[in-house]
Amino acid sequence: MNLVVVGAQWGDEGKGKMVDYFSDEAELVVRFSGGANAGHTVKIGSKTFALHLIPAGIISSGKSVVLGNGMVIDPASMFEELAAISAQSIEWEGRVFVSDRAHLVLPGYKSEDQSVDDMRSRPIGTTGRGIGVAYEKKASRDGVRVVDLWDSVIWDSMSKSDRAWLEPFKEWLAPMKINLAAFMLKNEGRKILLEGAQGTLLDLDHGTYPYVSSGVSVSSGASIGSAIGPRRIDKCLGVFKAYQTRVGNGPFPTEMRKDDEVVLANKLRELGHEYGVTTGRPRRIGYLDLVALRYAGWINSLDGFILSHLNLYDGFESVGLCTAYELDGEQIDYFPSSAAELERVTPLIENFDVWDGKVSEARNWEEIPDGAKKLVEVIEEYTGVAIHGFSVGPLRSETFMRTDAWTVS
Ligand code: IMO
Ligand code: MG
């Protein structure tokens, strides 16, 4: 069975934690997109793992993970990350595979990425990890893939300094590189978890272009980026937070901007530790946007959602939800394609009373306070997608499913 997990907002929804949770039952985890721009946090007991390139499945002991062809890989970052998890007692040798079709981020890409963004009249706010440059070279057919390191014509055409930089990685990558299509064919029928990066609204095609990343963050990317045909995808789950965050620039219809809202935003930012794992930047905070969430449900053909961070509202008076946009005096219920229109929309925010009791203490659906259950129903009805699971804290034990992830209905 092939199960896809994607982000349903602007990234940082808690995908890393959920991938770790599902990895317990998965037999293989394949990350299908992005690069070291991602920041996936997994907390096990007192240990916190910060992953950027390595699939979050690596923390589950004995599980094999693959960096898929849809990724762009900075080998220096990758081996640094592996050294960091080794220092945290994670044995990874023999469990990490890299698609030989994945593209490489070479020295120079990072500074180019940053300087191009700095020169834009409206910068995107890139993480500066060379991601945009690597995908650009891939599309213009000037990229260097893992397999190309062993192609003498391509190797000889590279600059002397790039070759010198790549030489040690070439040796280290040799036992890790695989022909992913052949590998996936051999693994057919196993429980395979396809791990997304970024989020729906950062997707190159379906996100808030041009304020997006350069990879495919939606579920259809799981097929291309992990070398399996689209009809082999069995189930798609989307993770979202009970509020909305965004790092970097770009439209954010439900952002909390007014004075009283900024107080609420600051409170949520502190409670939710809403600072970038990759860059440390404070994340922008907004109300949960149901217009955008319904869009994510459709674009990803989601079977179910995983709702995270609802526990942060425990003890608050109310939760604000955006149920429609007003654009140039007219109410609309679709997610506009134009960044300028998204900048102009006014969100219609409805307030829901916060429940008695604590979501943070729930360990199954029955233990969710009644008021919070009602909110869940409102979200499900609006989006047409059922909420299959909950993350009510950073730990594995603070996670539960209402519907089994590994069952296809
Ligand atoms: P995870 O997987 C949140 C954002 C950057 C910037 C834009 C483009 O942790 O959810 P890039 O470096 O790709 O050129 O940046 O996309 N961005 C993310 N925001 N979570 C992420 O990944 C992100 N990856 C990129 O902040 O606005
Ligand atoms: Mg992140």
CSV table of C-alpha atoms and ligand atoms in Angstrom, one decimal:
chain,number,residue,atom,x,y,z
A,1,MET,CA,0.0,0.0,0.0
A,2,ASN,CA,1.3,3.5,-0.9
A,3,LEU,CA,0.2,6.2,1.6
A,4,VAL,CA,1.0,9.8,0.9
A,5,VAL,CA,1.4,12.5,3.6
A,6,VAL,CA,1.4,16.1,2.5
A,7,GLY,CA,1.1,19.5,4.2
A,8,ALA,CA,-2.2,21.2,3.6
A,9,GLN,CA,-1.1,24.8,4.4
A,10,TRP,CA,2.2,26.8,3.9
A,11,GLY,CA,4.4,24.1,5.4
A,12,ASP,CA,5.3,23.5,9.1
A,13,GLU,CA,2.0,21.7,9.7
A,14,GLY,CA,3.6,18.9,11.7
A,15,LYS,CA,4.3,16.5,8.7
A,16,GLY,CA,7.6,15.3,10.2
A,17,LYS,CA,6.0,14.2,13.4
A,18,MET,CA,3.2,12.4,11.6
A,19,VAL,CA,5.6,10.7,9.2
A,20,ASP,CA,7.6,9.5,12.2
A,21,TYR,CA,4.3,8.2,13.7
A,22,PHE,CA,3.2,6.4,10.6
A,23,SER,CA,6.8,5.0,10.1
A,24,ASP,CA,6.2,2.6,13.0
A,25,GLU,CA,4.0,0.6,10.6
A,26,ALA,CA,5.5,1.5,7.3
A,27,GLU,CA,8.1,-0.8,5.7
A,28,LEU,CA,9.7,1.9,3.6
A,29,VAL,CA,9.6,5.7,3.7
A,30,VAL,CA,10.3,7.8,0.5
A,31,ARG,CA,10.5,11.5,0.5
A,32,PHE,CA,9.4,12.8,-2.8
A,33,SER,CA,10.1,16.5,-3.0
A,34,GLY,CA,12.0,19.6,-1.8
A,35,GLY,CA,15.5,19.8,-0.3
A,36,ALA,CA,17.2,21.3,2.7
A,37,ASN,CA,14.6,24.2,2.8
A,38,ALA,CA,12.4,21.8,4.7
A,39,GLY,CA,12.6,21.6,8.5
A,40,HIS,CA,11.0,18.5,10.0
A,41,THR,CA,11.0,18.1,13.8
A,42,VAL,CA,10.6,14.8,15.5
A,43,LYS,CA,10.6,14.7,19.3
A,44,ILE,CA,11.1,11.4,21.1
A,45,GLY,CA,11.2,11.7,24.9
A,46,SER,CA,13.8,14.3,25.7
A,47,LYS,CA,15.5,14.1,22.3
A,48,THR,CA,14.6,16.5,19.4
A,49,PHE,CA,15.6,15.6,15.9
A,50,ALA,CA,15.7,18.4,13.3
A,51,LEU,CA,15.6,16.9,9.8
A,52,HIS,CA,15.9,18.8,6.5
A,53,LEU,CA,16.8,16.3,3.8
A,54,ILE,CA,16.6,12.9,5.4
A,55,PRO,CA,13.1,11.4,5.5
A,56,ALA,CA,11.6,11.6,9.0
A,57,GLY,CA,11.1,7.8,8.9
A,58,ILE,CA,14.8,7.5,9.8
A,59,ILE,CA,14.1,7.9,13.5
A,60,SER,CA,12.0,4.6,13.5
A,61,SER,CA,14.6,1.9,14.2
A,62,GLY,CA,15.4,-0.4,11.3
A,63,LYS,CA,13.3,1.4,8.7
A,64,SER,CA,14.7,2.1,5.3
A,65,VAL,CA,14.3,5.6,3.8
A,66,VAL,CA,14.8,6.9,0.3
A,67,LEU,CA,15.5,10.4,-1.0
A,68,GLY,CA,13.4,10.4,-4.1
A,69,ASN,CA,14.1,11.7,-7.6
A,70,GLY,CA,11.8,14.7,-6.9
A,71,MET,CA,14.3,16.0,-4.4
A,72,VAL,CA,17.2,18.4,-4.8
A,73,ILE,CA,20.1,17.3,-2.6
A,74,ASP,CA,23.0,19.3,-1.2
A,75,PRO,CA,25.3,16.4,-0.3
A,76,ALA,CA,27.2,18.5,2.3
A,77,SER,CA,23.9,19.2,4.1
A,78,MET,CA,22.9,15.6,3.8
A,79,PHE,CA,26.1,14.1,5.4
A,80,GLU,CA,26.1,16.8,8.0
A,81,GLU,CA,22.5,15.8,8.9
A,82,LEU,CA,23.5,12.2,9.0
A,83,ALA,CA,26.4,13.0,11.3
A,84,ALA,CA,24.1,14.9,13.6
A,85,ILE,CA,21.6,12.0,13.9
A,86,SER,CA,24.5,9.6,14.5
A,87,ALA,CA,25.6,11.8,17.4
A,88,GLN,CA,22.0,11.3,18.7
A,89,SER,CA,22.5,7.5,18.6
A,90,ILE,CA,20.6,6.9,15.4
A,91,GLU,CA,22.3,4.2,13.3
A,92,TRP,CA,21.6,5.0,9.7
A,93,GLU,CA,24.2,3.1,7.7
A,94,GLY,CA,22.6,0.7,5.3
A,95,ARG,CA,19.1,2.3,5.7
A,96,VAL,CA,19.5,5.5,3.6
A,97,PHE,CA,19.1,5.3,-0.2
A,98,VAL,CA,19.2,8.0,-2.7
A,99,SER,CA,17.6,8.0,-6.1
A,100,ASP,CA,20.2,8.3,-8.8
A,101,ARG,CA,17.9,10.6,-10.7
A,102,ALA,CA,17.7,13.1,-7.8
A,103,HIS,CA,19.4,16.5,-8.6
A,104,LEU,CA,22.3,17.9,-6.7
A,105,VAL,CA,22.7,21.3,-5.1
A,106,LEU,CA,26.2,22.4,-6.0
A,107,PRO,CA,28.4,25.1,-4.3
A,108,GLY,CA,27.4,28.4,-5.6
A,109,TYR,CA,23.7,27.6,-5.9
A,110,LYS,CA,23.0,28.9,-2.4
A,111,SER,CA,24.5,32.3,-2.8
A,112,GLU,CA,22.9,32.6,-6.2
A,113,ASP,CA,19.5,31.7,-4.7
A,114,GLN,CA,19.9,34.4,-2.1
A,115,SER,CA,21.3,37.1,-4.4
A,116,VAL,CA,18.5,36.6,-7.0
A,117,ASP,CA,15.9,36.9,-4.2
A,118,ASP,CA,17.6,40.0,-2.8
A,119,MET,CA,17.4,41.7,-6.2
A,120,ARG,CA,13.7,41.0,-6.7
A,121,SER,CA,11.5,44.1,-6.2
A,122,ARG,CA,9.3,41.8,-4.0
A,123,PRO,CA,11.6,39.1,-2.6
A,124,ILE,CA,10.0,35.7,-2.0
A,125,GLY,CA,12.0,35.2,1.3
A,126,THR,CA,13.8,32.1,0.2
A,127,THR,CA,15.5,29.9,2.8
A,128,GLY,CA,18.7,30.4,0.6
A,129,ARG,CA,19.4,26.7,0.4
A,130,GLY,CA,19.9,26.7,-3.4
A,131,ILE,CA,16.5,25.0,-4.0
A,132,GLY,CA,15.2,27.4,-6.6
A,133,VAL,CA,18.5,27.3,-8.6
A,134,ALA,CA,18.6,23.5,-8.5
A,135,TYR,CA,15.1,23.1,-9.8
A,136,GLU,CA,15.7,25.8,-12.4
A,137,LYS,CA,18.7,24.0,-13.7
A,138,LYS,CA,16.7,20.7,-13.7
A,139,ALA,CA,14.0,22.3,-15.9
A,140,SER,CA,16.5,23.9,-18.2
A,141,ARG,CA,18.3,20.6,-18.5
A,142,ASP,CA,21.6,21.9,-17.0
A,143,GLY,CA,21.3,20.1,-13.7
A,144,VAL,CA,23.6,17.5,-12.3
A,145,ARG,CA,22.0,14.4,-11.0
A,146,VAL,CA,23.4,11.8,-8.6
A,147,VAL,CA,23.9,9.3,-11.5
A,148,ASP,CA,25.9,12.0,-13.5
A,149,LEU,CA,28.8,11.8,-11.0
A,150,TRP,CA,29.7,8.5,-12.7
A,151,ASP,CA,29.3,9.7,-16.2
A,152,SER,CA,32.7,10.6,-17.4
A,153,VAL,CA,31.6,13.1,-20.1
A,154,ILE,CA,29.4,15.0,-17.6
A,155,TRP,CA,32.0,14.8,-14.8
A,156,ASP,CA,34.8,16.1,-17.1
A,157,SER,CA,32.6,19.0,-18.2
A,158,MET,CA,32.2,20.2,-14.6
A,159,SER,CA,34.4,22.9,-13.1
A,160,LYS,CA,37.5,21.8,-11.3
A,161,SER,CA,36.3,23.3,-8.1
A,162,ASP,CA,32.9,21.6,-8.3
A,163,ARG,CA,34.7,18.2,-9.0
A,164,ALA,CA,37.0,18.7,-6.0
A,165,TRP,CA,34.0,19.5,-3.8
A,166,LEU,CA,32.0,16.5,-5.0
A,167,GLU,CA,34.9,13.9,-5.0
A,168,PRO,CA,34.5,12.8,-1.4
A,169,PHE,CA,30.7,12.7,-1.6
A,170,LYS,CA,30.9,10.6,-4.7
A,171,GLU,CA,32.6,7.9,-2.7
A,172,TRP,CA,30.0,8.2,0.2
A,173,LEU,CA,27.0,8.3,-2.2
A,174,ALA,CA,28.1,5.2,-4.1
A,175,PRO,CA,26.7,2.6,-1.8
A,176,MET,CA,23.5,4.7,-1.2
A,177,LYS,CA,22.4,5.4,-4.8
A,178,ILE,CA,19.7,3.3,-6.3
A,179,ASN,CA,17.6,3.1,-9.5
A,180,LEU,CA,14.4,4.1,-7.8
A,181,ALA,CA,11.9,2.7,-10.3
A,182,ALA,CA,13.5,-0.7,-10.1
A,183,PHE,CA,13.6,-0.5,-6.3
A,184,MET,CA,9.9,0.5,-6.1
A,185,LEU,CA,8.9,-2.3,-8.4
A,186,LYS,CA,10.8,-4.8,-6.1
A,187,ASN,CA,9.0,-3.3,-3.1
A,188,GLU,CA,5.6,-3.4,-4.6
A,189,GLY,CA,2.9,-4.5,-2.2
A,190,ARG,CA,4.8,-3.4,0.9
A,191,LYS,CA,3.6,-0.6,3.2
A,192,ILE,CA,5.2,2.4,1.7
A,193,LEU,CA,5.0,5.9,3.1
A,194,LEU,CA,5.5,8.8,0.7
A,195,GLU,CA,6.6,11.8,2.6
A,196,GLY,CA,6.0,15.3,1.2
A,197,ALA,CA,7.8,18.5,2.0
A,198,GLN,CA,6.6,22.2,2.2
A,199,GLY,CA,2.8,22.5,1.8
A,200,THR,CA,0.0,22.8,-0.7
A,201,LEU,CA,0.1,26.6,-0.7
A,202,LEU,CA,3.9,26.5,-1.4
A,203,ASP,CA,3.5,24.2,-4.4
A,204,LEU,CA,5.0,25.5,-7.7
A,205,ASP,CA,1.8,25.1,-9.6
A,206,HIS,CA,-1.0,25.3,-7.0
A,207,GLY,CA,0.5,27.5,-4.4
A,208,THR,CA,0.5,31.3,-4.0
A,209,TYR,CA,2.8,31.8,-7.1
A,210,PRO,CA,5.3,33.4,-7.2
A,211,TYR,CA,5.5,33.2,-3.4
A,212,VAL,CA,6.1,29.5,-3.5
A,213,SER,CA,8.9,27.0,-3.4
A,214,SER,CA,10.2,25.4,-6.6
A,215,GLY,CA,9.3,21.7,-6.0
A,216,VAL,CA,6.0,19.8,-6.1
A,217,SER,CA,4.4,19.8,-2.7
A,218,VAL,CA,1.0,18.4,-3.6
A,219,SER,CA,0.2,14.7,-3.5
A,220,SER,CA,0.4,14.2,-7.3
A,221,GLY,CA,4.2,14.9,-6.8
A,222,ALA,CA,4.4,11.7,-4.8
A,223,SER,CA,4.0,9.7,-8.0
A,224,ILE,CA,6.6,11.5,-10.1
A,225,GLY,CA,9.0,12.2,-7.2
A,226,SER,CA,9.1,8.6,-6.0
A,227,ALA,CA,9.0,6.7,-9.3
A,228,ILE,CA,5.6,5.0,-9.0
A,229,GLY,CA,2.7,5.4,-11.4
A,230,PRO,CA,-0.3,7.6,-10.2
A,231,ARG,CA,-2.7,4.6,-10.1
A,232,ARG,CA,-0.5,3.0,-7.5
A,233,ILE,CA,-1.2,5.8,-4.9
A,234,ASP,CA,-3.7,4.2,-2.5
A,235,LYS,CA,-4.4,7.0,0.0
A,236,CYS,CA,-3.6,10.6,0.7
A,237,LEU,CA,-3.6,12.3,4.0
A,238,GLY,CA,-3.1,16.1,4.6
A,239,VAL,CA,-1.8,17.6,7.8
A,240,PHE,CA,-3.0,21.0,8.9
A,241,LYS,CA,-2.7,23.2,12.1
A,242,ALA,CA,-5.7,24.7,13.9
A,243,TYR,CA,-4.3,28.1,12.8
A,244,GLN,CA,-2.3,29.2,9.8
A,245,THR,CA,1.4,30.1,9.6
A,246,ARG,CA,3.7,31.3,6.8
A,247,VAL,CA,7.5,32.0,6.8
A,248,GLY,CA,8.8,34.3,4.1
A,249,ASN,CA,6.7,36.7,2.0
A,250,GLY,CA,3.5,36.5,0.0
A,251,PRO,CA,-0.2,36.8,0.5
A,252,PHE,CA,-1.7,35.6,3.7
A,253,PRO,CA,-5.5,36.4,3.8
A,254,THR,CA,-6.1,35.4,7.4
A,255,GLU,CA,-2.9,36.9,8.9
A,256,MET,CA,-3.5,38.5,12.3
A,257,ARG,CA,-2.5,42.1,11.7
A,258,LYS,CA,-4.7,44.4,13.9
A,259,ASP,CA,-3.4,45.4,17.3
A,260,ASP,CA,-5.5,43.0,19.3
A,261,GLU,CA,-4.9,40.2,16.8
A,262,VAL,CA,-1.1,40.7,17.1
A,263,VAL,CA,-1.4,39.9,20.8
A,264,LEU,CA,-3.2,36.6,19.9
A,265,ALA,CA,-0.6,35.9,17.2
A,266,ASN,CA,2.3,36.4,19.6
A,267,LYS,CA,0.6,34.1,22.1
A,268,LEU,CA,0.2,31.4,19.5
A,269,ARG,CA,3.7,31.8,18.2
A,270,GLU,CA,5.2,31.3,21.7
A,271,LEU,CA,2.9,28.4,22.6
A,272,GLY,CA,3.5,26.7,19.3
A,273,HIS,CA,7.2,27.5,19.0
A,274,GLU,CA,6.5,29.1,15.6
A,275,TYR,CA,10.0,29.8,14.6
A,276,GLY,CA,11.6,28.3,11.4
A,277,VAL,CA,13.5,25.0,12.0
A,278,THR,CA,15.7,25.9,9.0
A,279,THR,CA,16.2,29.6,9.4
A,280,GLY,CA,15.0,30.5,12.9
A,281,ARG,CA,12.7,33.2,11.4
A,282,PRO,CA,9.5,34.0,13.4
A,283,ARG,CA,6.5,32.6,11.5
A,284,ARG,CA,3.6,34.8,10.5
A,285,ILE,CA,0.4,33.7,12.2
A,286,GLY,CA,-3.2,33.8,11.1
A,287,TYR,CA,-6.6,32.3,11.6
A,288,LEU,CA,-7.4,28.8,10.2
A,289,ASP,CA,-8.4,29.4,6.6
A,290,LEU,CA,-11.2,27.0,5.5
A,291,VAL,CA,-11.3,28.4,2.0
A,292,ALA,CA,-7.6,27.4,1.5
A,293,LEU,CA,-8.1,24.1,3.4
A,294,ARG,CA,-11.0,23.0,1.1
A,295,TYR,CA,-8.8,23.9,-1.9
A,296,ALA,CA,-6.0,21.7,-0.4
A,297,GLY,CA,-8.5,18.8,0.1
A,298,TRP,CA,-9.4,19.0,-3.6
A,299,ILE,CA,-5.9,19.5,-5.1
A,300,ASN,CA,-4.4,16.6,-3.1
A,301,SER,CA,-7.5,14.4,-3.4
A,302,LEU,CA,-7.3,13.9,0.3
A,303,ASP,CA,-8.9,10.9,2.0
A,304,GLY,CA,-8.5,12.5,5.3
A,305,PHE,CA,-6.9,15.3,7.4
A,306,ILE,CA,-4.7,15.1,10.4
A,307,LEU,CA,-5.4,18.1,12.7
A,308,SER,CA,-2.5,19.3,14.8
A,309,HIS,CA,-2.1,22.1,17.4
A,310,LEU,CA,-5.8,22.3,18.3
A,311,ASN,CA,-4.6,21.9,21.9
A,312,LEU,CA,-3.0,25.3,21.8
A,313,TYR,CA,-6.5,26.8,22.0
A,314,ASP,CA,-7.2,25.0,25.3
A,315,GLY,CA,-8.1,27.8,27.8
A,316,PHE,CA,-8.7,30.4,25.1
A,317,GLU,CA,-12.1,32.1,24.8
A,318,SER,CA,-12.7,31.6,21.2
A,319,VAL,CA,-11.2,30.2,18.0
A,320,GLY,CA,-11.5,32.2,14.8
A,321,LEU,CA,-12.1,30.5,11.4
A,322,CYS,CA,-12.2,32.0,8.0
A,323,THR,CA,-15.3,30.7,6.2
A,324,ALA,CA,-15.3,33.0,3.1
A,325,TYR,CA,-13.3,35.7,1.3
A,326,GLU,CA,-14.6,39.0,0.1
A,327,LEU,CA,-12.9,40.1,-3.1
A,328,ASP,CA,-13.7,43.6,-4.5
A,329,GLY,CA,-17.0,43.7,-2.7
A,330,GLU,CA,-18.1,40.2,-3.6
A,331,GLN,CA,-18.1,37.1,-1.5
A,332,ILE,CA,-16.2,34.3,-3.1
A,333,ASP,CA,-15.7,30.7,-1.9
A,334,TYR,CA,-12.8,29.7,-4.2
A,335,PHE,CA,-9.0,30.2,-3.6
A,336,PRO,CA,-7.8,32.8,-6.1
A,337,SER,CA,-4.9,32.2,-8.4
A,338,SER,CA,-3.5,35.7,-8.4
A,339,ALA,CA,-1.2,36.8,-5.6
A,340,ALA,CA,-2.6,40.4,-6.0
A,341,GLU,CA,-6.2,39.2,-5.5
A,342,LEU,CA,-5.1,37.2,-2.5
A,343,GLU,CA,-3.5,40.3,-1.1
A,344,ARG,CA,-6.8,42.2,-1.6
A,345,VAL,CA,-9.3,39.7,-0.2
A,346,THR,CA,-10.9,40.3,3.2
A,347,PRO,CA,-11.4,37.2,5.2
A,348,LEU,CA,-14.8,36.5,6.8
A,349,ILE,CA,-13.8,35.3,10.3
A,350,GLU,CA,-16.4,33.4,12.4
A,351,ASN,CA,-15.6,32.9,16.1
A,352,PHE,CA,-16.4,29.7,17.9
A,353,ASP,CA,-16.5,29.3,21.6
A,354,VAL,CA,-13.6,27.3,23.1
A,355,TRP,CA,-14.6,24.1,24.9
A,356,ASP,CA,-14.4,23.2,28.5
A,357,GLY,CA,-11.8,20.5,29.1
A,358,LYS,CA,-8.4,19.9,27.4
A,359,VAL,CA,-7.7,18.7,23.9
A,360,SER,CA,-4.1,18.3,25.1
A,361,GLU,CA,-5.2,15.5,27.4
A,362,ALA,CA,-7.2,13.6,24.8
A,363,ARG,CA,-5.6,10.3,23.7
A,364,ASN,CA,-8.6,9.2,21.6
A,365,TRP,CA,-11.6,10.7,19.8
A,366,GLU,CA,-13.9,10.0,22.8
A,367,GLU,CA,-11.7,12.1,25.1
A,368,ILE,CA,-11.8,15.2,22.8
A,369,PRO,CA,-14.0,17.8,24.6
A,370,ASP,CA,-17.5,18.1,23.1
A,371,GLY,CA,-17.0,21.8,22.0
A,372,ALA,CA,-13.9,20.8,20.1
A,373,LYS,CA,-15.7,17.9,18.5
A,374,LYS,CA,-18.2,20.4,17.2
A,375,LEU,CA,-15.4,22.5,15.7
A,376,VAL,CA,-14.0,19.4,14.0
A,377,GLU,CA,-17.5,18.7,12.5
A,378,VAL,CA,-17.6,22.3,11.2
A,379,ILE,CA,-14.3,21.8,9.4
A,380,GLU,CA,-15.2,18.5,8.0
A,381,GLU,CA,-18.5,19.8,6.7
A,382,TYR,CA,-17.0,22.8,5.1
A,383,THR,CA,-14.1,21.0,3.5
A,384,GLY,CA,-15.8,17.8,2.6
A,385,VAL,CA,-12.8,15.9,4.1
A,386,ALA,CA,-13.0,13.8,7.3
A,387,ILE,CA,-10.4,14.4,10.0
A,388,HIS,CA,-8.8,11.0,10.5
A,389,GLY,CA,-6.2,11.9,13.2
A,390,PHE,CA,-5.0,14.3,15.8
A,391,SER,CA,-1.7,15.5,17.0
A,392,VAL,CA,-2.3,17.2,20.4
A,393,GLY,CA,1.4,17.7,21.5
A,394,PRO,CA,4.9,17.2,20.2
A,395,LEU,CA,5.3,13.6,21.4
A,396,ARG,CA,4.5,10.3,19.6
A,397,SER,CA,2.2,9.4,22.5
A,398,GLU,CA,0.3,12.7,21.9
A,399,THR,CA,-1.0,11.4,18.6
A,400,PHE,CA,-4.0,9.3,17.7
A,401,MET,CA,-6.1,8.2,14.7
A,402,ARG,CA,-9.8,7.9,14.4
A,403,THR,CA,-9.4,6.0,11.1
A,404,ASP,CA,-6.5,3.7,10.6
A,405,ALA,CA,-4.0,5.2,8.2
A,406,TRP,CA,-3.0,1.9,6.6
A,407,THR,CA,-6.6,0.9,5.7
A,408,VAL,CA,-8.0,1.9,2.4
A,409,SER,CA,-11.8,2.5,2.5
B,1,IMO,P1,8.6,22.2,5.6
B,1,IMO,O1,8.8,20.9,4.8
B,1,IMO,C1,7.7,26.5,5.5
B,1,IMO,C2,9.2,28.8,2.1
B,1,IMO,C3,10.3,29.8,2.4
B,1,IMO,C4,10.0,30.9,1.3
B,1,IMO,C5,9.5,30.0,0.1
B,1,IMO,C6,10.6,29.7,-0.9
B,1,IMO,O2,9.4,22.4,6.8
B,1,IMO,O3,7.1,22.4,5.8
B,1,IMO,P2,12.8,28.3,-0.9
B,1,IMO,O4,13.9,28.1,0.1
B,1,IMO,O5,12.1,27.0,-1.2
B,1,IMO,O6,13.2,29.0,-2.1
B,1,IMO,O7,11.7,29.2,-0.2
B,1,IMO,O8,9.0,28.8,0.7
B,1,IMO,N1,9.5,27.4,2.5
B,1,IMO,C7,8.9,26.8,3.6
B,1,IMO,N2,8.1,27.3,4.6
B,1,IMO,N3,8.0,25.2,5.6
B,1,IMO,C8,8.8,24.7,4.6
B,1,IMO,O9,9.1,23.3,4.5
B,1,IMO,C9,9.4,25.5,3.6
B,1,IMO,N4,10.2,25.3,2.5
B,1,IMO,C10,10.2,26.5,1.9
B,1,IMO,O10,10.2,30.3,3.7
B,1,IMO,O11,8.9,31.7,1.7
B,2,MG,MG,9.3,23.2,8.6
